[in-house]
Structure formats: structure tokens, C-alpha cells
mmCIF file of C-alpha atoms and ligand atoms in Angstrom:
data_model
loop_
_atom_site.group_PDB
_atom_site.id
_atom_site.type_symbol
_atom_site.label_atom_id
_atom_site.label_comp_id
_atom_site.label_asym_id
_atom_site.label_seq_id
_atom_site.Cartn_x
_atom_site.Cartn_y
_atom_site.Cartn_z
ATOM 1 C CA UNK F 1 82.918 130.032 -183.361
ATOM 2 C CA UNK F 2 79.395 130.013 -182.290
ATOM 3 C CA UNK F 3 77.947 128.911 -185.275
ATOM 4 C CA UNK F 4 80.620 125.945 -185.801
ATOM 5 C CA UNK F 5 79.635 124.985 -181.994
ATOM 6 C CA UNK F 6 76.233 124.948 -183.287
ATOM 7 C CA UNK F 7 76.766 122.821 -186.589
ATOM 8 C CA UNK F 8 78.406 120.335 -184.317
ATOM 9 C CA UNK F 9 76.131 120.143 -181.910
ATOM 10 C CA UNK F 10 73.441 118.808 -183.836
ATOM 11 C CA UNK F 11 76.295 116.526 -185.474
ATOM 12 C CA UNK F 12 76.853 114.992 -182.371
ATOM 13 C CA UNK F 13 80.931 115.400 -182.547
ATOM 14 C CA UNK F 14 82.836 114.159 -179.570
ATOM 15 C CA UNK F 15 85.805 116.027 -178.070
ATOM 16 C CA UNK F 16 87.667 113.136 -178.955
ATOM 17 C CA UNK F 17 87.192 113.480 -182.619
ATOM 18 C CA UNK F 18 89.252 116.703 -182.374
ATOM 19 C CA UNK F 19 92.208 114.744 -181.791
ATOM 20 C CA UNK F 20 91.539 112.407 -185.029
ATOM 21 C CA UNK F 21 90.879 115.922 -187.084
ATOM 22 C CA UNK F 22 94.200 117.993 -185.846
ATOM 23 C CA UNK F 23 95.867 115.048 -186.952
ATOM 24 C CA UNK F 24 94.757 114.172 -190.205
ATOM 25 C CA UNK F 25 94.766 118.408 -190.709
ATOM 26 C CA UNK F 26 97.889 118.361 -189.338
ATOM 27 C CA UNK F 27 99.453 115.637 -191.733
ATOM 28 C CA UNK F 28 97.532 117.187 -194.430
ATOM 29 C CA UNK F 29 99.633 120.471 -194.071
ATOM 30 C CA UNK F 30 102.788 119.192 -194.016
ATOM 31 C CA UNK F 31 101.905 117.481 -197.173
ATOM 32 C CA UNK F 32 100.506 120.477 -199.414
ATOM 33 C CA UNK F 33 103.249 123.042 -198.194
ATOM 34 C CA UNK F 34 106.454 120.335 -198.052
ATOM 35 C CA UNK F 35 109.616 121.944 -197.090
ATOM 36 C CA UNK F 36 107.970 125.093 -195.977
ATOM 37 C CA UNK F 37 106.548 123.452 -192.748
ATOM 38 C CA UNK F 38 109.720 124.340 -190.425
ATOM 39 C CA UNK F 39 109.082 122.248 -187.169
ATOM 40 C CA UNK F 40 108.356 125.931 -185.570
ATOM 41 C CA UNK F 41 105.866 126.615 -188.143
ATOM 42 C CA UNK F 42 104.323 122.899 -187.617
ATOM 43 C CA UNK F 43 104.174 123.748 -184.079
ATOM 44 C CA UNK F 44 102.640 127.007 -184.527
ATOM 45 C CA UNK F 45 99.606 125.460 -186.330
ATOM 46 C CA UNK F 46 99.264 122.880 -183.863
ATOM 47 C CA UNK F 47 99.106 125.110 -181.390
ATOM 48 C CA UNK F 48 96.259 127.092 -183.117
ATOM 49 C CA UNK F 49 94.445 124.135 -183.974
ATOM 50 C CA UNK F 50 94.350 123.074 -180.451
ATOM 51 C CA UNK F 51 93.234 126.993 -178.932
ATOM 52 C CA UNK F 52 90.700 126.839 -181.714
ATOM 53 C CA UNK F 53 89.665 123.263 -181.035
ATOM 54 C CA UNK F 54 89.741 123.892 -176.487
ATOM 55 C CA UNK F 55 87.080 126.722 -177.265
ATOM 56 C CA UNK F 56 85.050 124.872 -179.306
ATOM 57 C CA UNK F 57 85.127 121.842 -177.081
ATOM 58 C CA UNK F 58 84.078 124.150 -174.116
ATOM 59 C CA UNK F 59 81.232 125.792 -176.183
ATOM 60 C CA UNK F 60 80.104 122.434 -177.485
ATOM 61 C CA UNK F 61 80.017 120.904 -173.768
ATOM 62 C CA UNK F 62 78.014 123.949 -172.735
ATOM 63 C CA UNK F 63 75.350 123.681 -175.568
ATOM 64 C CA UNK F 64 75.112 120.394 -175.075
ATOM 65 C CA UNK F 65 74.103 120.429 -171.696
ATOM 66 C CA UNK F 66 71.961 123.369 -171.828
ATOM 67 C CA UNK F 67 69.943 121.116 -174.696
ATOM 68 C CA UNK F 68 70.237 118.335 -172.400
ATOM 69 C CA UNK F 69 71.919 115.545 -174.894
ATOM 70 C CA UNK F 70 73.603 112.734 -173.942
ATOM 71 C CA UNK F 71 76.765 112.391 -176.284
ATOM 72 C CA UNK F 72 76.333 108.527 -176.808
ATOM 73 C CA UNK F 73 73.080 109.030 -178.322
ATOM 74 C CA UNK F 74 72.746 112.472 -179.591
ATOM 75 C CA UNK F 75 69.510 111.669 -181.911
ATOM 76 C CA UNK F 76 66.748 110.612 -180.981
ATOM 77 C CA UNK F 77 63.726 108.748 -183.528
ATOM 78 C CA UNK F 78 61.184 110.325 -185.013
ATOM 79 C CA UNK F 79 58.461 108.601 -187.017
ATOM 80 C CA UNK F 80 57.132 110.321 -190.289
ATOM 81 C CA UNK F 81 53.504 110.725 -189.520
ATOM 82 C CA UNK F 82 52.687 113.357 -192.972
ATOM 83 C CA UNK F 83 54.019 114.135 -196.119
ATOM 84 C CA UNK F 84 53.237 117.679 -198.218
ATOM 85 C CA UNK F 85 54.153 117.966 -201.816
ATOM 86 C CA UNK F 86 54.507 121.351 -201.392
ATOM 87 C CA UNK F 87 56.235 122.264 -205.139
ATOM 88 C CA UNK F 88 57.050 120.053 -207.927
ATOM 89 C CA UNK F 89 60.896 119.902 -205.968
ATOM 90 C CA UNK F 90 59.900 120.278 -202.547
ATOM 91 C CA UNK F 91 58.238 118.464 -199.920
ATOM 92 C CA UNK F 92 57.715 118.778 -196.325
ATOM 93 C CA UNK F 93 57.586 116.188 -194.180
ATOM 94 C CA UNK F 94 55.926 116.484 -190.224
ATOM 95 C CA UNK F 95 57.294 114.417 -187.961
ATOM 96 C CA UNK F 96 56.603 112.872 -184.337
ATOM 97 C CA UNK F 97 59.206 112.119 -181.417
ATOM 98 C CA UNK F 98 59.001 107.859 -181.574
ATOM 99 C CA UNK F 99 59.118 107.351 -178.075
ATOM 100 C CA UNK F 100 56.112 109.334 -177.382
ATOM 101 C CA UNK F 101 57.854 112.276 -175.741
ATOM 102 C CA UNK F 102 57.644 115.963 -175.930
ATOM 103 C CA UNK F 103 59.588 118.136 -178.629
ATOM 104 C CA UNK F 104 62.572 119.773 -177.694
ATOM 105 C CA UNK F 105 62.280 123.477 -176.651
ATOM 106 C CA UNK F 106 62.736 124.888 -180.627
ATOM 107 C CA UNK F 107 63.071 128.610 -181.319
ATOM 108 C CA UNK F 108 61.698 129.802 -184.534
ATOM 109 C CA UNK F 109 64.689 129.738 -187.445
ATOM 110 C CA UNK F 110 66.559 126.558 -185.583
ATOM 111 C CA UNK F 111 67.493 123.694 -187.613
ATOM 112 C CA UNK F 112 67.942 120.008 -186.596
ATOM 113 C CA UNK F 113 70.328 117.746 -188.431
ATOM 114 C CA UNK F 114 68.477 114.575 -190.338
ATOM 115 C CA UNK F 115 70.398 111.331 -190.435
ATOM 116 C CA UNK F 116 69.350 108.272 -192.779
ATOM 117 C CA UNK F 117 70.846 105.577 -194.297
ATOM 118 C CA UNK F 118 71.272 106.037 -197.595
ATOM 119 C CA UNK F 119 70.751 102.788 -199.758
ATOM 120 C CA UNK F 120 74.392 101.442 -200.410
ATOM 121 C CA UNK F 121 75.059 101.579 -196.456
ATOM 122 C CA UNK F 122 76.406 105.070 -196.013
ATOM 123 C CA UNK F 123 75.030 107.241 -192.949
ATOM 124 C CA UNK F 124 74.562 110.488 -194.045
ATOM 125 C CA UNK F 125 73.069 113.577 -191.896
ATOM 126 C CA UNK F 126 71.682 116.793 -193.433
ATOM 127 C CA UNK F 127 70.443 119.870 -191.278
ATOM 128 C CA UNK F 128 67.269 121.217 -192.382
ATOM 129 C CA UNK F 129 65.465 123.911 -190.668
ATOM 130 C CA UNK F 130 62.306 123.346 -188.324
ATOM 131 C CA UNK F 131 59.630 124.892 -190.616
ATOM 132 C CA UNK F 132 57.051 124.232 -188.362
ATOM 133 C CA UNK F 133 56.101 123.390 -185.273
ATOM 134 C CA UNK F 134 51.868 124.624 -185.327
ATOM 135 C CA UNK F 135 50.960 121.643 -183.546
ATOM 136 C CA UNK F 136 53.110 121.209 -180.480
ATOM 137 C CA UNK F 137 54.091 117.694 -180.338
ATOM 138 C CA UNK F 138 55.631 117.787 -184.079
ATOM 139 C CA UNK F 139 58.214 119.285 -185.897
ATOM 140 C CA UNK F 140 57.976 119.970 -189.459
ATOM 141 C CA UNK F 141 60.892 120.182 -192.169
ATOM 142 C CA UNK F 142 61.138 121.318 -195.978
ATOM 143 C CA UNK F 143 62.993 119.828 -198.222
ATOM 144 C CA UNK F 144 64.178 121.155 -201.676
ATOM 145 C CA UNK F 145 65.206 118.271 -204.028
ATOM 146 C CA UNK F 146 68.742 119.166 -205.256
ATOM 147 C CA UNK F 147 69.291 117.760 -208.731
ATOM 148 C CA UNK F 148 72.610 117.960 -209.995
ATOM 149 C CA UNK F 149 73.919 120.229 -212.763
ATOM 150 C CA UNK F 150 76.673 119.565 -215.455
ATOM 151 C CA UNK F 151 77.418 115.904 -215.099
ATOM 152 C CA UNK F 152 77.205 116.191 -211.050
ATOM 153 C CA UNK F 153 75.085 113.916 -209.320
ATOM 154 C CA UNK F 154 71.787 114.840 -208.029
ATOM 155 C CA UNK F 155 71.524 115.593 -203.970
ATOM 156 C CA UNK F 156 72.510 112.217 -201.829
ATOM 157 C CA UNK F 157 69.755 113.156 -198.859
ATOM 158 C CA UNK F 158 67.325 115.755 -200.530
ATOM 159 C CA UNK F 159 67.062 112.567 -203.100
ATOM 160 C CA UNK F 160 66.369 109.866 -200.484
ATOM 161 C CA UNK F 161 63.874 111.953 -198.413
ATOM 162 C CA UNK F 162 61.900 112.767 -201.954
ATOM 163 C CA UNK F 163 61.745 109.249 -203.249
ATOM 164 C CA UNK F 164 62.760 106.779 -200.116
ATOM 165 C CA UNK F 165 60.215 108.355 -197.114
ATOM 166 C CA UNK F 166 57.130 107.188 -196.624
ATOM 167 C CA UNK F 167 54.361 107.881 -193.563
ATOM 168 C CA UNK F 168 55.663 105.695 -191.030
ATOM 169 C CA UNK F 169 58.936 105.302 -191.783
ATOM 170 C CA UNK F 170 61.742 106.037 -188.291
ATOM 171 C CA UNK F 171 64.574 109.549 -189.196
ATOM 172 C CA UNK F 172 67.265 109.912 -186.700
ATOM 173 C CA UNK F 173 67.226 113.553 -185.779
ATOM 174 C CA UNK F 174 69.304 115.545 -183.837
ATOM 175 C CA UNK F 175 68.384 118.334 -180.909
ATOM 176 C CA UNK F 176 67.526 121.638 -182.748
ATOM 177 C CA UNK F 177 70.672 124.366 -183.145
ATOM 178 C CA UNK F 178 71.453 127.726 -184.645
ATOM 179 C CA UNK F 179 71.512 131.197 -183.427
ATOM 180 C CA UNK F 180 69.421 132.383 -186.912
ATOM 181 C CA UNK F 181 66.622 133.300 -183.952
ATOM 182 C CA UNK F 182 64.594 136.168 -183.426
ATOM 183 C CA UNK F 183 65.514 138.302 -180.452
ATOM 184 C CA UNK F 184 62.954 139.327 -177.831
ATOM 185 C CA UNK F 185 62.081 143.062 -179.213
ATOM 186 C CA UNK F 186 59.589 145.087 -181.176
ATOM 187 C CA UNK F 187 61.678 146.287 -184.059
ATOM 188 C CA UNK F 188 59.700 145.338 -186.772
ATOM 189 C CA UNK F 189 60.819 142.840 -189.258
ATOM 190 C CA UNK F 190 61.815 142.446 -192.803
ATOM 191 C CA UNK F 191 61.943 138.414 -193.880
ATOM 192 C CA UNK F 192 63.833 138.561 -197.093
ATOM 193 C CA UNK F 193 64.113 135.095 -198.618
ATOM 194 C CA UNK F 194 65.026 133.017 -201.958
ATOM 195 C CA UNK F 195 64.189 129.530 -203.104
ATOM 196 C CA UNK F 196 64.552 127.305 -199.921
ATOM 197 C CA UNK F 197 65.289 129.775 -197.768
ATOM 198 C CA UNK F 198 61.293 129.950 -197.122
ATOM 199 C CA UNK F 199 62.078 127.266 -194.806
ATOM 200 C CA UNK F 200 62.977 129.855 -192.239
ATOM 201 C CA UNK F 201 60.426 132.714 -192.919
ATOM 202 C CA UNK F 202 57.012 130.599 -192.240
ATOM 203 C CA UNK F 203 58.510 129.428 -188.488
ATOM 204 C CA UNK F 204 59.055 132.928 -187.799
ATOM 205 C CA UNK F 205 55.691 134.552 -189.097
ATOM 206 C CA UNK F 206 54.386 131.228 -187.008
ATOM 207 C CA UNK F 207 55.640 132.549 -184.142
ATOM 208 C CA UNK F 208 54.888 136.327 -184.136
ATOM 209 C CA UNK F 209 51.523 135.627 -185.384
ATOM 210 C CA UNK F 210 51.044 133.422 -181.958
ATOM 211 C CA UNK F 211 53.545 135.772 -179.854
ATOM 212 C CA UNK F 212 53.452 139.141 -180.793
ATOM 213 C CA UNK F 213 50.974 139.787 -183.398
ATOM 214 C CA UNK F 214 51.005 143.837 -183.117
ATOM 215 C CA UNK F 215 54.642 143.742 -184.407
ATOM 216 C CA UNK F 216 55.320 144.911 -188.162
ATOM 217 C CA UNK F 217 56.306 142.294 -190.494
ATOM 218 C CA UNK F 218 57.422 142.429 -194.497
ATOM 219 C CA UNK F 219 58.170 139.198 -196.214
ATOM 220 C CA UNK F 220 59.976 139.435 -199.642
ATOM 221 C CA UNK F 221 60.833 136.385 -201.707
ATOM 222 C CA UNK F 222 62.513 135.607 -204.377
ATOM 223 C CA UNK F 223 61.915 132.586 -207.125
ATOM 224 C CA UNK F 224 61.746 131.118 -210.241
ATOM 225 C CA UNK F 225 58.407 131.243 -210.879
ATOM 226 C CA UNK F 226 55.443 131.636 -208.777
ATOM 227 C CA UNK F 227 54.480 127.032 -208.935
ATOM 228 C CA UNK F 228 58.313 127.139 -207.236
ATOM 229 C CA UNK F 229 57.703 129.172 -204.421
ATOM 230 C CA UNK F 230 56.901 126.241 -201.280
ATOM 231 C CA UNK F 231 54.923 127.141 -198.523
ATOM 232 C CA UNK F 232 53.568 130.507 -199.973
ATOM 233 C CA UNK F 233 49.794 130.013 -199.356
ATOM 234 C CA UNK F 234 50.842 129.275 -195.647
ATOM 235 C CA UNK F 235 53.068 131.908 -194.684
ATOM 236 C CA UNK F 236 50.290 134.360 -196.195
ATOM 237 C CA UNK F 237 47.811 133.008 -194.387
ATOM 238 C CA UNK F 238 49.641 133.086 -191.282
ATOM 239 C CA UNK F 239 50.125 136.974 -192.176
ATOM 240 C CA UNK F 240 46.782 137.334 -191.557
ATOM 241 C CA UNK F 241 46.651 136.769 -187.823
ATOM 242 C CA UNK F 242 49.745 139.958 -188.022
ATOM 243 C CA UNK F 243 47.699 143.870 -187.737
ATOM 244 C CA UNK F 244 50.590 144.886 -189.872
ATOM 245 C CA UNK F 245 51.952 142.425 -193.040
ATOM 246 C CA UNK F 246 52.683 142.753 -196.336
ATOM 247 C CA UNK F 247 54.132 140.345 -198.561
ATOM 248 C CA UNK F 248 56.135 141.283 -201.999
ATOM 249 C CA UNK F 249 57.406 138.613 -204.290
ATOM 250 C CA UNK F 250 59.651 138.495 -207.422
ATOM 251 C CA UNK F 251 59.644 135.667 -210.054
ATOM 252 C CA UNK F 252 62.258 135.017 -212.596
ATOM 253 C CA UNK F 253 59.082 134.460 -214.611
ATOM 254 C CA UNK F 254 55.799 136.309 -213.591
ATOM 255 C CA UNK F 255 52.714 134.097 -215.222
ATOM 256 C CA UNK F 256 50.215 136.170 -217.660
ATOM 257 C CA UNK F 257 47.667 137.604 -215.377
ATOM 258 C CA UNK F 258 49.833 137.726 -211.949
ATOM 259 C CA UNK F 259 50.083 141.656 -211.351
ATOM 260 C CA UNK F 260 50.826 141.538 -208.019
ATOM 261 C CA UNK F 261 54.805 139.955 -208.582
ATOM 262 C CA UNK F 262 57.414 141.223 -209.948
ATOM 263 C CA UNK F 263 59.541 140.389 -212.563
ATOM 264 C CA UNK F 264 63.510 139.070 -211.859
ATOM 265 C CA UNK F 265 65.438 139.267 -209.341
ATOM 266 C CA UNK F 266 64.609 140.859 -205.895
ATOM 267 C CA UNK F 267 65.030 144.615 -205.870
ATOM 268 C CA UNK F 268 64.731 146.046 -202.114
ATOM 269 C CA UNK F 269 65.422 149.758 -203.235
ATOM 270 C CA UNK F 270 62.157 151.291 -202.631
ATOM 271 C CA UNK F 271 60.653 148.759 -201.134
ATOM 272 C CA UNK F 272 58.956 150.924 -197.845
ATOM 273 C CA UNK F 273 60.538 149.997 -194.800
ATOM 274 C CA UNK F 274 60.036 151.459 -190.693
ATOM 275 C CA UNK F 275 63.357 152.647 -189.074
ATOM 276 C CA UNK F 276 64.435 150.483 -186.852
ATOM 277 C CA UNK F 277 63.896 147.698 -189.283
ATOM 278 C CA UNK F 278 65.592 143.860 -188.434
ATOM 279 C CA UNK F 279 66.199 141.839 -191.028
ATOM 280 C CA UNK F 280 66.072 138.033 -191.122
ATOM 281 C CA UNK F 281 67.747 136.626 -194.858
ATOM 282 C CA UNK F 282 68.176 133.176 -196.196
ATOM 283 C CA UNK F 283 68.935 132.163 -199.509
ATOM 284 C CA UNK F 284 71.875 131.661 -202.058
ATOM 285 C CA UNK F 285 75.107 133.400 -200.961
ATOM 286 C CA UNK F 286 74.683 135.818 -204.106
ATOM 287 C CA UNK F 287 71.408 136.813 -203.084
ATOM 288 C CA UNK F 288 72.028 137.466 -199.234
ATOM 289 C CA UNK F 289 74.838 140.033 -200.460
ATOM 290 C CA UNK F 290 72.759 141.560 -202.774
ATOM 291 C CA UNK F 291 70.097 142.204 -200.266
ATOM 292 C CA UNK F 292 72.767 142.862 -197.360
ATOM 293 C CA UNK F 293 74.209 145.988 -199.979
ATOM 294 C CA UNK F 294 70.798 147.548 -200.682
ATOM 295 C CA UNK F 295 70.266 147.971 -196.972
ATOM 296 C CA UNK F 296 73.415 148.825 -196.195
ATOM 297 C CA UNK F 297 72.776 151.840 -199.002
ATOM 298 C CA UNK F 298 69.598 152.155 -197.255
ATOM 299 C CA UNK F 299 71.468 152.836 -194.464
ATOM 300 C CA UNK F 300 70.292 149.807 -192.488
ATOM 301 C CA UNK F 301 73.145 149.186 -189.808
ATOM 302 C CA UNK F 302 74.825 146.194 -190.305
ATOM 303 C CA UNK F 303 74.658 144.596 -186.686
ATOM 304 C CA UNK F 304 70.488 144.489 -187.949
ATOM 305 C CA UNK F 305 71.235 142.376 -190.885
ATOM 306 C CA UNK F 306 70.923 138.401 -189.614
ATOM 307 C CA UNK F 307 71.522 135.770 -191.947
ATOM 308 C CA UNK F 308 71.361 132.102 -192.337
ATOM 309 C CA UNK F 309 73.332 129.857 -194.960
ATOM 310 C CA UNK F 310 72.260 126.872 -196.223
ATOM 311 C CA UNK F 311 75.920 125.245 -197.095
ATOM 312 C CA UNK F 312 79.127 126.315 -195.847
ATOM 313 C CA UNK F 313 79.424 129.499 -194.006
ATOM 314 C CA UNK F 314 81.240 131.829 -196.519
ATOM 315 C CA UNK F 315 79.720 135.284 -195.784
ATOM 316 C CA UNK F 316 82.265 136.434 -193.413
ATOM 317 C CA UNK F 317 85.112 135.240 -195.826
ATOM 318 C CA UNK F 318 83.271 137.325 -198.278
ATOM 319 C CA UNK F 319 82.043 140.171 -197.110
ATOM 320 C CA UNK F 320 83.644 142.870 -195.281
ATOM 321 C CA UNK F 321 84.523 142.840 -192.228
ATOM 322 C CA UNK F 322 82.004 145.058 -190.763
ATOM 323 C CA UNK F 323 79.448 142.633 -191.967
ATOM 324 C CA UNK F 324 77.956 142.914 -188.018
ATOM 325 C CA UNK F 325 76.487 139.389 -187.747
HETATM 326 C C1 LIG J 401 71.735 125.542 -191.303
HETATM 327 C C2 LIG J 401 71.186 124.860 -192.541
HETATM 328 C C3 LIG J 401 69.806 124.750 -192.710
HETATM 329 C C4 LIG J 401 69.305 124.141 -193.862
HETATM 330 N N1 LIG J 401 67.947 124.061 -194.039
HETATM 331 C C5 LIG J 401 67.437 123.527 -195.167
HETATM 332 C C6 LIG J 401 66.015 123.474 -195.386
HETATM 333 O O1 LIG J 401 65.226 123.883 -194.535
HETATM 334 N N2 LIG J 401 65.571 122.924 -196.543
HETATM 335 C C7 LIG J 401 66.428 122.462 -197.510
HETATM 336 O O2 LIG J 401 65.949 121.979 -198.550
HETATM 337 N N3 LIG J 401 67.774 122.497 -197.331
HETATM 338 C C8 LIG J 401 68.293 122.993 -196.178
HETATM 339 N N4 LIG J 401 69.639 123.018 -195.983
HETATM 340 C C9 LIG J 401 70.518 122.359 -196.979
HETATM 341 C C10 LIG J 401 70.605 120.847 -196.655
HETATM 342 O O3 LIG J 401 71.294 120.689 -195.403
HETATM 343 C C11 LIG J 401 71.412 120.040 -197.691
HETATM 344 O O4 LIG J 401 72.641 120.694 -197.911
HETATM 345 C C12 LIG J 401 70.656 119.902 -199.007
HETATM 346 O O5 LIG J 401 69.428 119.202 -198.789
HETATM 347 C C13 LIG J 401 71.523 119.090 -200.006
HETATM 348 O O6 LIG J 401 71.847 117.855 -199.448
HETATM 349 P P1 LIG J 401 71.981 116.568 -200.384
HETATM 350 O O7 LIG J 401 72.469 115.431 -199.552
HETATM 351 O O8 LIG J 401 70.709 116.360 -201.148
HETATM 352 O O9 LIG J 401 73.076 117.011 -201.421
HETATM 353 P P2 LIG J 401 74.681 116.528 -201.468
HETATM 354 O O10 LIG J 401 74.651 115.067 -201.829
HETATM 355 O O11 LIG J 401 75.245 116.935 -200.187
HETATM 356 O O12 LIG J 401 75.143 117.376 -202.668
HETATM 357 C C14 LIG J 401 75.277 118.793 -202.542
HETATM 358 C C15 LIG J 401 75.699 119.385 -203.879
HETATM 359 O O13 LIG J 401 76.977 118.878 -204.246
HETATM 360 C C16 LIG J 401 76.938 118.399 -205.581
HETATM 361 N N5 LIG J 401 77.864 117.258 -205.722
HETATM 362 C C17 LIG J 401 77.834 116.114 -205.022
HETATM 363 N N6 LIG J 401 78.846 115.279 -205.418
HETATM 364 C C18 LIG J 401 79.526 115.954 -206.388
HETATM 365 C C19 LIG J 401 80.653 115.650 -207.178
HETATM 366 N N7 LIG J 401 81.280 114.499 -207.050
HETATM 367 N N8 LIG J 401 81.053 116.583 -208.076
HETATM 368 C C20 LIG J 401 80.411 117.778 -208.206
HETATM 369 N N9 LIG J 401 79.347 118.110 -207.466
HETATM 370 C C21 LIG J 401 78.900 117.221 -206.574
HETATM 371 C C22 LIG J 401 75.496 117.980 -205.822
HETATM 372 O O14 LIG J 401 75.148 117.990 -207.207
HETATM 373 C C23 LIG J 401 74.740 119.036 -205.045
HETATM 374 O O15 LIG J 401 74.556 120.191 -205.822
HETATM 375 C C24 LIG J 401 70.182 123.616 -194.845
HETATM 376 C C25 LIG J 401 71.567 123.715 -194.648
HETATM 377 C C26 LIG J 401 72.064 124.334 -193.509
HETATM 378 C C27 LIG J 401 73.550 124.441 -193.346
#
């Protein structure tokens, strides 16, 4: 529930949108299941919908005062003032509230939702997580281009941020969200990442390295090859400033010469890690699990296993149900 709250927070829905969804979802029900939909069984979804929909409504209102947004304008500009080609398929792009203001309060791991309009008139709006925010009075995102793969079509907004955005150019952005943030303790911390999911391990070394930088962090990512892996140089120098951090890395392909990765896919098995380890993951859906299992074998409770998707939440759907968080 929380994390839907969240989602549509930095959407900007309006409670009165519910009412537009329960009925088309409504509708859409009775057509799919036909004569099965008894008028006590079409009540008895409506009347779900609606408990489900009065929760989120009351979360939403809450979040959305506690960030301060006003519902008839729930972005606000910001103006693109650099570009990073970070990869060959990713960029990052820093950006700088328009009216002059200060950033939002952002914890490290949020993500704010993008909107742009797309060439042929649609609006479209993306979340992408607040990579950085080193200097105070700009965010930074990351962007993975996502090309599409037998016949699809390539990524609408990943696309148009690559190839559209220039320095100067106005994005409609959203208040930040998410509850993928660290909590206020010691435990040390294992980042375990793949492909984009870097996006969330260099605001959280950022922030340890300026907040607590006697706590014990381990950083393990997962790539193709070592020219894919965005914002590595970064997030290890940033380790620096940590008195304890180590960094392990596994390529699909390791280049000749590169003994320090490892080959394939990420393999946490005797990788050394403290007791009271807390782990932070974001990546592909396959990956998280695999990563979740090996620490659950570890015997790594679950409850210390935090994760962040970057599509539609399946994990709980697919993963038992003592999955923890
Ligand atoms: C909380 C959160 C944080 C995120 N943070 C980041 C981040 O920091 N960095 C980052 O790069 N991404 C991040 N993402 C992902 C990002 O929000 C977008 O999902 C991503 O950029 C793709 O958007 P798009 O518009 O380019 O692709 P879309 O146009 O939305 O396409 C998505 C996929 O659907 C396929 N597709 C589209 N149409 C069809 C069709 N007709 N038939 C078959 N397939 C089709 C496309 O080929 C593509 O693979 C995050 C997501 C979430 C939920």
C-alpha cells in the first residue's frame, strides 16, 4: 500500500481519479468474467475496490502534505543545467529548480517522476531515481536508454531524454518518493546492484560518506561488461571518504587484463560479510531473487533484505510470503 501511495504521489493522482479507475475496473470485470459476475459478487469487488482505494486516498493526502504539494500543480520546472555521457546507453543529466528555489528535502534512494512531452503530443512521466544530489541546490538523475528487443519499440522517455535534452532545456518533475531509504543505524551495509540499478547505490555511498563515514559498506555490481557499468569511477571514489569499503564487481565479459572482476553473473556465496549486515538491492527482478536466496542461505533475515524495482512491483507476487520487505 505504501509503495502504491508513493508511486502516486509523485504521479500527482487526484482522489477523484479513483472514481474514473473503479469504474472503468469495474466495467472491465464484468466484461472478462460475463455471467459469473452475480450482482453480489459485483458488489463485493466494488466494495474492495473502494476499502483499497479510501486507504490509499488517506495515505496519499498524508504524503502529500508532509511533502508539501499542492495537487493542482504537483511538478514543479527544472532547467537542465549538465549532461554526463556516463556509458555508451546511459546518461545523467543534473538539474536545477527553475524558479530559483531550494531542492526538496531528498533522502538518499528516493526517486522523482520526470514528465516531458514526447514529440507527437503525448505527456509521458517516468520515475527515475535521484542519483545525486553533491551539490545542494541540484538533483541529479541516470538514465539507461532502453532499446527495444524482438520487433518492440525502443523506450518512449529513456529515448527522448538521450536524443531530445539539451543544457537548458525546462523537465517537469515531481516531489521526490519511495521508502527504498536507508534507516538511521550502524548496521553496516551491503549495496548489491545490476545494470541501472547503480542509480541507487552512488546516492547512498554519497550520503554515508558525508553522514556516517565510520560505517561498513560493500558494493557489489553486476554488468555486462566493465564500459557498461555507469557511474563506477564515482561511487569508488566516493568509497574513499568510507574507513571501511570494498567494492566487488562481476561482468558478463571480464576484458583481458581486468583481474580484479569477475566473470558472469553475481555470486554472493562467499563473498565476506559482518553480522548484522543490511542490504540495499536494485536491479532486474531475476537478479534481486537471486541475491535475496543467497542471503537468505546465508542466513541473512529477511526483514534486512530492502529492495527497489525499477518497473512494476512483482516481488511480493513472486516471492514468498515471508519475503520481510
Ligand atoms: C522507482 C523507480 C525508479 C527508477 N529509476 C530509474 C533510474 O534511476 N534510471 C533508469 O534508467 N530507469 C529507472 N527506472 C525505470 C524508468 O522509470 C523507465 O521505466 C525506463 O526509463 C523506461 O521508460 P521508457 O519510457 O524509455 O520505456 P517505455 O516506452 O515505457 O517502454 C518500456 C518497455 O516496454 C517495451 N514496449 C513498449 N511498447 C511495446 C509494445 N507495443 N510491445 C512490446 N513491448 C513494448 C519497450 O521495448 C521497453 O522495453 C525506474 C523505475 C522505477 C519504478
Amino acid at each position: 500500500m505504501r509503495r502504491i501511495a508513493d508511486k502516486h504521489v509523485s504521479l500527482g493522482i487526484r482522489p477523484e481519479q479513483y472514481t474514473i479507475v473503479g469504474e472503468h475496473l469495474l466495467a472491465s470485470v464484468g466484461e472478462v468474467l460475463g455471467d459469473a459476475v452475480t450482482p453480489e459478487i459485483a458488489a463485493a469487488w466494488s466494495e474492495v475496490y473502494w476499502l483499497f482505494a479510501l486507504q490509499l486516498v488517506a495515505e496519499e493526502a498524508r504524503l502529500y502534505q508532509q511533502a508539501n504539494v499542492d495537487l493542482s500543480q504537483p511538478t514543479r520546472p527544472y532547467r537542465v543545467v549538465r549532461r554526463i555521457e556516463e556509458t555508451a546507453d546511459v546518461i545523467s543529466l543534473v538539474l536545477e529548480p527553475a524558479d530559483g528555489g531550494p531542492l526538496p528535502a531528498i533522502a538518499p534512494g528516493q526517486y522523482v517522476s520526470v514528465f516531458v512531452d514526447l514529440p507527437d503530443g503525448d505527456r509521458q512521466p517516468r520515475h527515475y531515481t535521484v542519483s545525486s544530489t553533491a551539490v545542494r541546490t541540484r538533483l541529479q538523475i541516470t538514465v539507461r536508454r532502453v532499446r527495444g528487443t524482438n520487433g518492440a519499440p525502443d523506450g518512449r522517455v529513456s529515448s527522448y531524454l538521450h536524443d531530445q535534452v539539451e543544457i537548458g532545456d525546462l523537465l517537469d518533475v515531481s516531489a521526490p518518493a519511495g521508502d527504498f531509504v536507508l534507516t538511521p543505524t550502524e548496521s553496516p551495509l551491503l549495496l548489491a546492484s545490476a545494470g541501472a540499478g547503480i542509480t541507487t547505490v552512488l546516492p547512498i555511498v554519497e550520503h554515508i560518506a558525508r553522514t556516517q563515514p565510520q560505517r561498513t559498506v560493500i558494493v557489489a555490481h553486476a554488468d555486462r561488461r566493465a564500459q557498461d557499468h555507469a557511474l563506477r569511477e564515482t561511487v569508488m571514489h566516493l568509497g574513499r571518504e568510507i574507513d571501511d569499503f570494498s567494492a566487488y564487481n562481476w561482468y558478463e565479459s571480464v576484458d583481458e587484463g581486468d583481474s580484479r572482476s569477475r566473470q558472469g553473473f553475481m555470486d554472493l556465496t562467499d563473498l565476506p560479510l559482518p553480522d548484522d549486515v543490511q542490504v540495499f538491492t536494485c536491479g532486474p527482478l531475476p537478479f534481486m531473487r537471486h541475491v535475496r536466496s543467497t542471503l537468505l542461505d546465508r542466513g541473512v533475515p529477511p526483514a534486512r533484505i530492502r529492495y527497489e524495482v525499477f518497473g512494476p512491483d512483482l516481488w511480493a507476487a513472486q516471492t514468498s510470503p515471508d519475503s520481510g520487505s
